[in-house]
CSV table of C-alpha atoms in Angstrom, one decimal:
chain,number,residue,atom,x,y,z
Q,3,UNK,CA,-34.6,-39.6,3.7
Q,4,UNK,CA,-31.5,-37.4,3.4
Q,5,UNK,CA,-29.7,-37.3,0.1
Q,6,UNK,CA,-26.3,-39.0,0.1
Q,7,UNK,CA,-23.3,-36.7,0.7
Q,8,UNK,CA,-20.6,-36.5,-2.0
Q,9,UNK,CA,-17.1,-36.6,-0.5
Q,10,UNK,CA,-14.7,-34.1,-2.0
Q,11,UNK,CA,-11.0,-34.8,-2.2
Q,12,UNK,CA,-8.4,-32.9,-0.3
Q,13,UNK,CA,-5.1,-31.6,-1.7
Q,14,UNK,CA,-2.0,-30.1,-0.1
Q,15,UNK,CA,0.1,-27.0,-0.9
Q,16,UNK,CA,2.4,-24.6,0.8
Q,17,UNK,CA,1.8,-21.0,1.8
Q,18,UNK,CA,4.6,-19.0,0.0
Q,19,UNK,CA,5.4,-16.5,2.8
Q,20,UNK,CA,5.6,-19.0,5.7
Q,21,UNK,CA,6.3,-22.3,3.9
Q,22,UNK,CA,3.5,-23.9,6.0
Q,23,UNK,CA,1.9,-26.9,4.4
Q,24,UNK,CA,-1.9,-26.8,4.3
Q,25,UNK,CA,-4.8,-28.9,3.1
Q,26,UNK,CA,-7.6,-27.6,0.9
Q,27,UNK,CA,-10.6,-28.9,-1.0
Q,28,UNK,CA,-12.0,-27.8,-4.4
Q,29,UNK,CA,-14.7,-25.1,-4.2
Q,30,UNK,CA,-18.3,-26.2,-4.7
Q,31,UNK,CA,-21.3,-24.7,-6.4
Q,32,UNK,CA,-21.9,-22.6,-3.3
Q,33,UNK,CA,-18.5,-21.0,-3.5
Q,34,UNK,CA,-18.6,-20.6,-7.3
Q,35,UNK,CA,-21.8,-18.5,-7.0
Q,36,UNK,CA,-19.8,-16.1,-4.7
Q,37,UNK,CA,-17.0,-15.8,-7.3
Q,38,UNK,CA,-19.4,-15.3,-10.2
Q,39,UNK,CA,-21.4,-12.7,-8.4
Q,40,UNK,CA,-18.2,-10.8,-7.6
Q,41,UNK,CA,-17.0,-11.1,-11.1
Q,42,UNK,CA,-20.3,-9.7,-12.5
Q,43,UNK,CA,-20.0,-6.7,-10.1
Q,44,UNK,CA,-16.8,-5.5,-11.9
Q,45,UNK,CA,-15.6,-4.1,-8.5
Q,46,UNK,CA,-12.0,-4.9,-7.6
Q,47,UNK,CA,-12.7,-4.9,-3.9
Q,48,UNK,CA,-15.7,-7.2,-4.2
Q,49,UNK,CA,-13.6,-9.7,-6.2
Q,50,UNK,CA,-10.8,-9.6,-3.6
Q,51,UNK,CA,-13.2,-10.2,-0.7
Q,52,UNK,CA,-14.9,-13.0,-2.7
Q,53,UNK,CA,-11.6,-14.8,-3.2
Q,54,UNK,CA,-10.8,-14.4,0.5
Q,55,UNK,CA,-14.2,-15.8,1.5
Q,56,UNK,CA,-13.9,-18.8,-0.8
Q,57,UNK,CA,-10.4,-19.6,0.4
Q,58,UNK,CA,-11.5,-19.4,4.0
Q,59,UNK,CA,-14.2,-22.0,3.3
Q,60,UNK,CA,-12.0,-24.3,1.2
Q,61,UNK,CA,-8.9,-24.4,3.3
Q,62,UNK,CA,-9.3,-27.3,5.7
Q,63,UNK,CA,-6.2,-26.9,7.8
Q,64,UNK,CA,-7.4,-25.4,11.2
Q,65,UNK,CA,-6.5,-21.9,12.4
Q,66,UNK,CA,-5.5,-20.5,9.0
Q,67,UNK,CA,-6.5,-16.8,9.2
Q,68,UNK,CA,-7.0,-15.5,5.7
Q,69,UNK,CA,-6.6,-11.9,6.8
Q,70,UNK,CA,-3.1,-12.6,8.2
Q,71,UNK,CA,-1.8,-13.9,4.8
Q,72,UNK,CA,0.0,-11.7,2.3
Q,73,UNK,CA,-1.5,-10.6,-1.0
Q,74,UNK,CA,0.9,-13.0,-2.9
Q,75,UNK,CA,-0.2,-15.8,-0.6
Q,76,UNK,CA,-3.8,-15.2,-1.5
Q,77,UNK,CA,-3.0,-15.0,-5.3
Q,78,UNK,CA,-1.1,-18.2,-5.2
Q,79,UNK,CA,-3.5,-20.2,-3.1
Q,80,UNK,CA,-6.5,-19.0,-5.2
Q,81,UNK,CA,-4.8,-20.3,-8.4
Q,82,UNK,CA,-4.1,-23.7,-6.8
Q,83,UNK,CA,-7.7,-23.8,-5.6
Q,84,UNK,CA,-9.0,-22.8,-9.1
Q,85,UNK,CA,-6.9,-25.6,-10.7
Q,86,UNK,CA,-8.3,-28.3,-8.6
Q,87,UNK,CA,-11.9,-26.9,-8.8
Q,88,UNK,CA,-12.2,-26.1,-12.5
Q,89,UNK,CA,-9.2,-27.6,-14.2
Q,90,UNK,CA,-5.4,-27.1,-14.5
Q,91,UNK,CA,-5.5,-25.6,-18.0
Q,92,UNK,CA,-7.0,-22.3,-19.1
Q,93,UNK,CA,-7.5,-21.1,-22.6
Q,94,UNK,CA,-7.5,-17.3,-23.1
Q,95,UNK,CA,-7.4,-15.1,-26.2
Q,96,UNK,CA,-4.6,-12.6,-26.4
Q,97,UNK,CA,-3.7,-10.0,-29.0
Q,98,UNK,CA,-0.5,-8.2,-29.9
Q,99,UNK,CA,0.9,-5.9,-27.2
Q,100,UNK,CA,1.7,-3.2,-29.7
Q,101,UNK,CA,4.9,-1.2,-30.6
Q,102,UNK,CA,5.6,2.4,-30.0
Q,103,UNK,CA,5.4,4.7,-33.0
Q,104,UNK,CA,7.3,8.0,-33.3
Q,105,UNK,CA,4.5,9.9,-31.4
Q,106,UNK,CA,4.9,7.5,-28.4
Q,107,UNK,CA,1.5,5.9,-28.9
Q,108,UNK,CA,1.0,2.1,-29.3
Q,109,UNK,CA,0.0,0.7,-32.7
Q,110,UNK,CA,-0.7,-2.9,-33.8
Q,111,UNK,CA,0.0,-4.2,-37.3
Q,112,UNK,CA,-2.3,-7.1,-36.7
Q,113,UNK,CA,-5.4,-7.1,-34.6
Q,114,UNK,CA,-5.9,-10.9,-34.5
Q,115,UNK,CA,-6.3,-12.6,-31.1
Q,116,UNK,CA,-4.6,-16.0,-30.6
Q,117,UNK,CA,-5.9,-18.7,-28.3
Q,118,UNK,CA,-3.2,-19.5,-25.7
Q,119,UNK,CA,-3.4,-22.5,-23.3
Q,120,UNK,CA,-2.0,-21.9,-19.8
Q,121,UNK,CA,-1.2,-24.7,-17.4
Q,122,UNK,CA,-1.8,-23.3,-13.9
Q,123,UNK,CA,0.7,-25.8,-12.5
Q,124,UNK,CA,3.4,-24.0,-14.5
Q,125,UNK,CA,2.8,-20.8,-12.4
Q,126,UNK,CA,5.3,-20.9,-9.6
Q,127,UNK,CA,5.1,-19.3,-6.2
Q,128,UNK,CA,7.0,-16.0,-6.1
Q,129,UNK,CA,10.6,-16.0,-4.9
Q,130,UNK,CA,11.0,-14.6,-1.4
Q,131,UNK,CA,14.1,-12.5,-1.7
Q,132,UNK,CA,13.3,-9.2,0.0
Q,133,UNK,CA,15.4,-8.3,3.0
Q,134,UNK,CA,13.2,-7.4,5.9
Q,135,UNK,CA,15.9,-5.8,7.9
Q,136,UNK,CA,16.6,-2.1,7.0
Q,137,UNK,CA,19.6,-0.3,8.7
Q,138,UNK,CA,18.7,3.4,9.0
Q,139,UNK,CA,21.8,4.7,10.9
Q,140,UNK,CA,24.9,3.1,12.3
Q,141,UNK,CA,23.0,2.3,15.5
Q,142,UNK,CA,19.3,2.1,14.6
Q,143,UNK,CA,17.4,-0.2,12.3
Q,144,UNK,CA,14.0,-1.6,11.7
Q,145,UNK,CA,12.7,-5.1,10.8
Q,146,UNK,CA,9.6,-5.1,8.7
Q,147,UNK,CA,6.9,-7.7,8.0
Q,148,UNK,CA,4.8,-8.2,4.8
Q,149,UNK,CA,1.5,-6.3,4.8
Q,150,UNK,CA,-1.3,-8.7,5.5
Q,151,UNK,CA,-4.2,-9.2,3.2
Q,152,UNK,CA,-6.4,-7.6,5.9
Q,153,UNK,CA,-4.2,-4.5,5.8
Q,154,UNK,CA,-4.3,-4.3,2.1
Q,155,UNK,CA,-8.0,-4.8,1.8
Q,156,UNK,CA,-8.8,-2.2,4.4
Q,157,UNK,CA,-6.4,0.4,3.0
Q,158,UNK,CA,-8.4,3.5,2.1
Q,159,UNK,CA,-5.7,5.0,0.0
Q,160,UNK,CA,-5.0,4.3,-3.7
Q,161,UNK,CA,-3.9,0.6,-4.0
Q,162,UNK,CA,-1.0,1.7,-6.3
Q,163,UNK,CA,2.4,2.0,-4.8
Q,164,UNK,CA,2.5,5.8,-3.9
Q,165,UNK,CA,3.7,7.7,-0.9
Q,166,UNK,CA,0.3,7.5,0.9
Q,167,UNK,CA,0.1,3.8,0.3
Q,168,UNK,CA,3.7,3.2,1.6
Q,169,UNK,CA,3.1,5.4,4.7
Q,170,UNK,CA,-0.1,3.6,5.6
Q,171,UNK,CA,1.4,0.2,5.1
Q,172,UNK,CA,4.6,1.1,6.9
Q,173,UNK,CA,2.8,2.0,10.1
Q,174,UNK,CA,1.2,-1.5,10.0
Q,175,UNK,CA,4.3,-3.4,8.9
Q,176,UNK,CA,6.9,-2.6,11.5
Q,177,UNK,CA,7.8,-5.7,13.4
Q,178,UNK,CA,10.3,-4.1,15.7
Q,179,UNK,CA,12.8,-1.3,15.9
Q,180,UNK,CA,16.3,-1.9,17.4
Q,181,UNK,CA,19.4,-0.1,18.4
Q,182,UNK,CA,22.7,-1.3,19.9
Q,183,UNK,CA,21.1,-1.9,23.3
Q,184,UNK,CA,17.4,-2.6,22.9
Q,185,UNK,CA,14.6,-4.1,20.8
Q,186,UNK,CA,11.4,-2.0,20.7
Q,187,UNK,CA,8.4,-4.2,19.8
Q,188,UNK,CA,5.7,-2.6,21.9
Q,189,UNK,CA,4.2,0.6,20.6
Q,190,UNK,CA,1.0,2.2,19.7
Q,191,UNK,CA,-0.2,3.2,16.2
Q,192,UNK,CA,0.2,6.8,17.1
Q,193,UNK,CA,3.8,6.2,18.3
Q,194,UNK,CA,4.7,4.5,15.1
Q,195,UNK,CA,3.3,7.3,12.9
Q,196,UNK,CA,5.2,9.9,14.9
Q,197,UNK,CA,8.4,7.8,14.5
Q,198,UNK,CA,7.9,7.5,10.8
Q,199,UNK,CA,7.3,11.2,10.5
Q,200,UNK,CA,10.7,11.8,12.2
Q,201,UNK,CA,12.6,9.8,9.5
Q,202,UNK,CA,14.8,11.7,7.0
Q,203,UNK,CA,13.9,11.4,3.3
Q,204,UNK,CA,16.8,9.0,2.7
Q,205,UNK,CA,15.8,6.8,5.6
Q,206,UNK,CA,12.2,6.7,4.3
Q,207,UNK,CA,13.4,5.8,0.8
Q,208,UNK,CA,15.3,2.9,2.3
Q,209,UNK,CA,12.1,1.5,3.9
Q,210,UNK,CA,10.0,2.4,0.8
Q,211,UNK,CA,12.1,0.0,-1.3
Q,212,UNK,CA,10.8,-2.9,0.8
Q,213,UNK,CA,7.2,-2.2,-0.3
Q,214,UNK,CA,8.1,-1.7,-3.9
Q,215,UNK,CA,10.0,-5.1,-3.9
Q,216,UNK,CA,7.3,-7.1,-2.1
Q,217,UNK,CA,6.9,-10.4,-4.1
Q,218,UNK,CA,4.1,-10.6,-6.7
Q,219,UNK,CA,2.7,-13.6,-8.3
Q,220,UNK,CA,3.3,-13.3,-12.0
Q,221,UNK,CA,3.5,-15.5,-15.1
Q,222,UNK,CA,4.9,-14.8,-18.5
Q,223,UNK,CA,2.8,-15.9,-21.5
Q,224,UNK,CA,4.5,-16.5,-24.8
Q,225,UNK,CA,2.8,-17.2,-28.1
Q,226,UNK,CA,3.0,-16.9,-31.9
Q,227,UNK,CA,0.2,-15.1,-33.7
Q,228,UNK,CA,-1.9,-17.6,-35.6
Q,229,UNK,CA,-2.4,-15.1,-38.4
Q,230,UNK,CA,0.9,-13.2,-38.9
Q,231,UNK,CA,3.3,-15.6,-37.1
Q,232,UNK,CA,4.8,-12.8,-35.0
Q,233,UNK,CA,6.1,-13.9,-31.6
Q,234,UNK,CA,4.6,-12.1,-28.6
Q,235,UNK,CA,4.9,-12.3,-24.8
Q,236,UNK,CA,3.0,-10.8,-21.9
Q,237,UNK,CA,3.6,-10.9,-18.1
Q,238,UNK,CA,0.4,-11.3,-16.1
Q,239,UNK,CA,0.3,-10.3,-12.5
Q,240,UNK,CA,-2.1,-9.4,-9.7
Q,241,UNK,CA,-5.2,-11.0,-8.4
Q,242,UNK,CA,-7.6,-9.2,-10.6
Q,243,UNK,CA,-6.0,-10.7,-13.7
Q,244,UNK,CA,-5.9,-14.2,-12.3
Q,245,UNK,CA,-9.4,-13.8,-11.0
Q,246,UNK,CA,-10.9,-13.5,-14.5
Q,247,UNK,CA,-9.3,-16.7,-15.8
């Protein structure tokens, strides 16, 4: 006789970049094993891919392609999923952030670590304030789209925001180019790279700002040291930080 199935509840949330409402269920033991295995590997890419896999299995709304979401969508959805799967509150130990001495190095007067409780529901979706339209000349402009999670995960350059990263992401993030008469939205990867190479330094800098200003999920933690009573704060951002909670 088959064992009885346990029905899991469903919840709803919104994808930050598109404002589409979706349904999801908590992750189960099967998905938790995937997350724990990735966490033990201490490899950033393993952790990112594990989060994507778990999200794909727990989002119940049809036709949601995880690879097409943005990095801040993934971060936000994973936190919502974690809250409903493990609990809304997290307790972490944090120490002093240090102050600069005359030599420029950081020093701490107190090495005590204080337990801080964080309510995941207090972490809000990032504000979408970046202008996707960049006017390059009086006649020519470009409309950009956020890099997808698939683009970011498969980027072989350093994940930090440097010139190689921006160039690689730019070639994948051009929605269309326009002038006074036409809209150009059909082009090959080679044509895009040649077009980007033809930009002036100032034009490239205008586009680069879009990638620097891409929304990031972040949360400020404030606390008072339990030992010395000094007040401290720390801004946490990025999937790798949230993954370890």
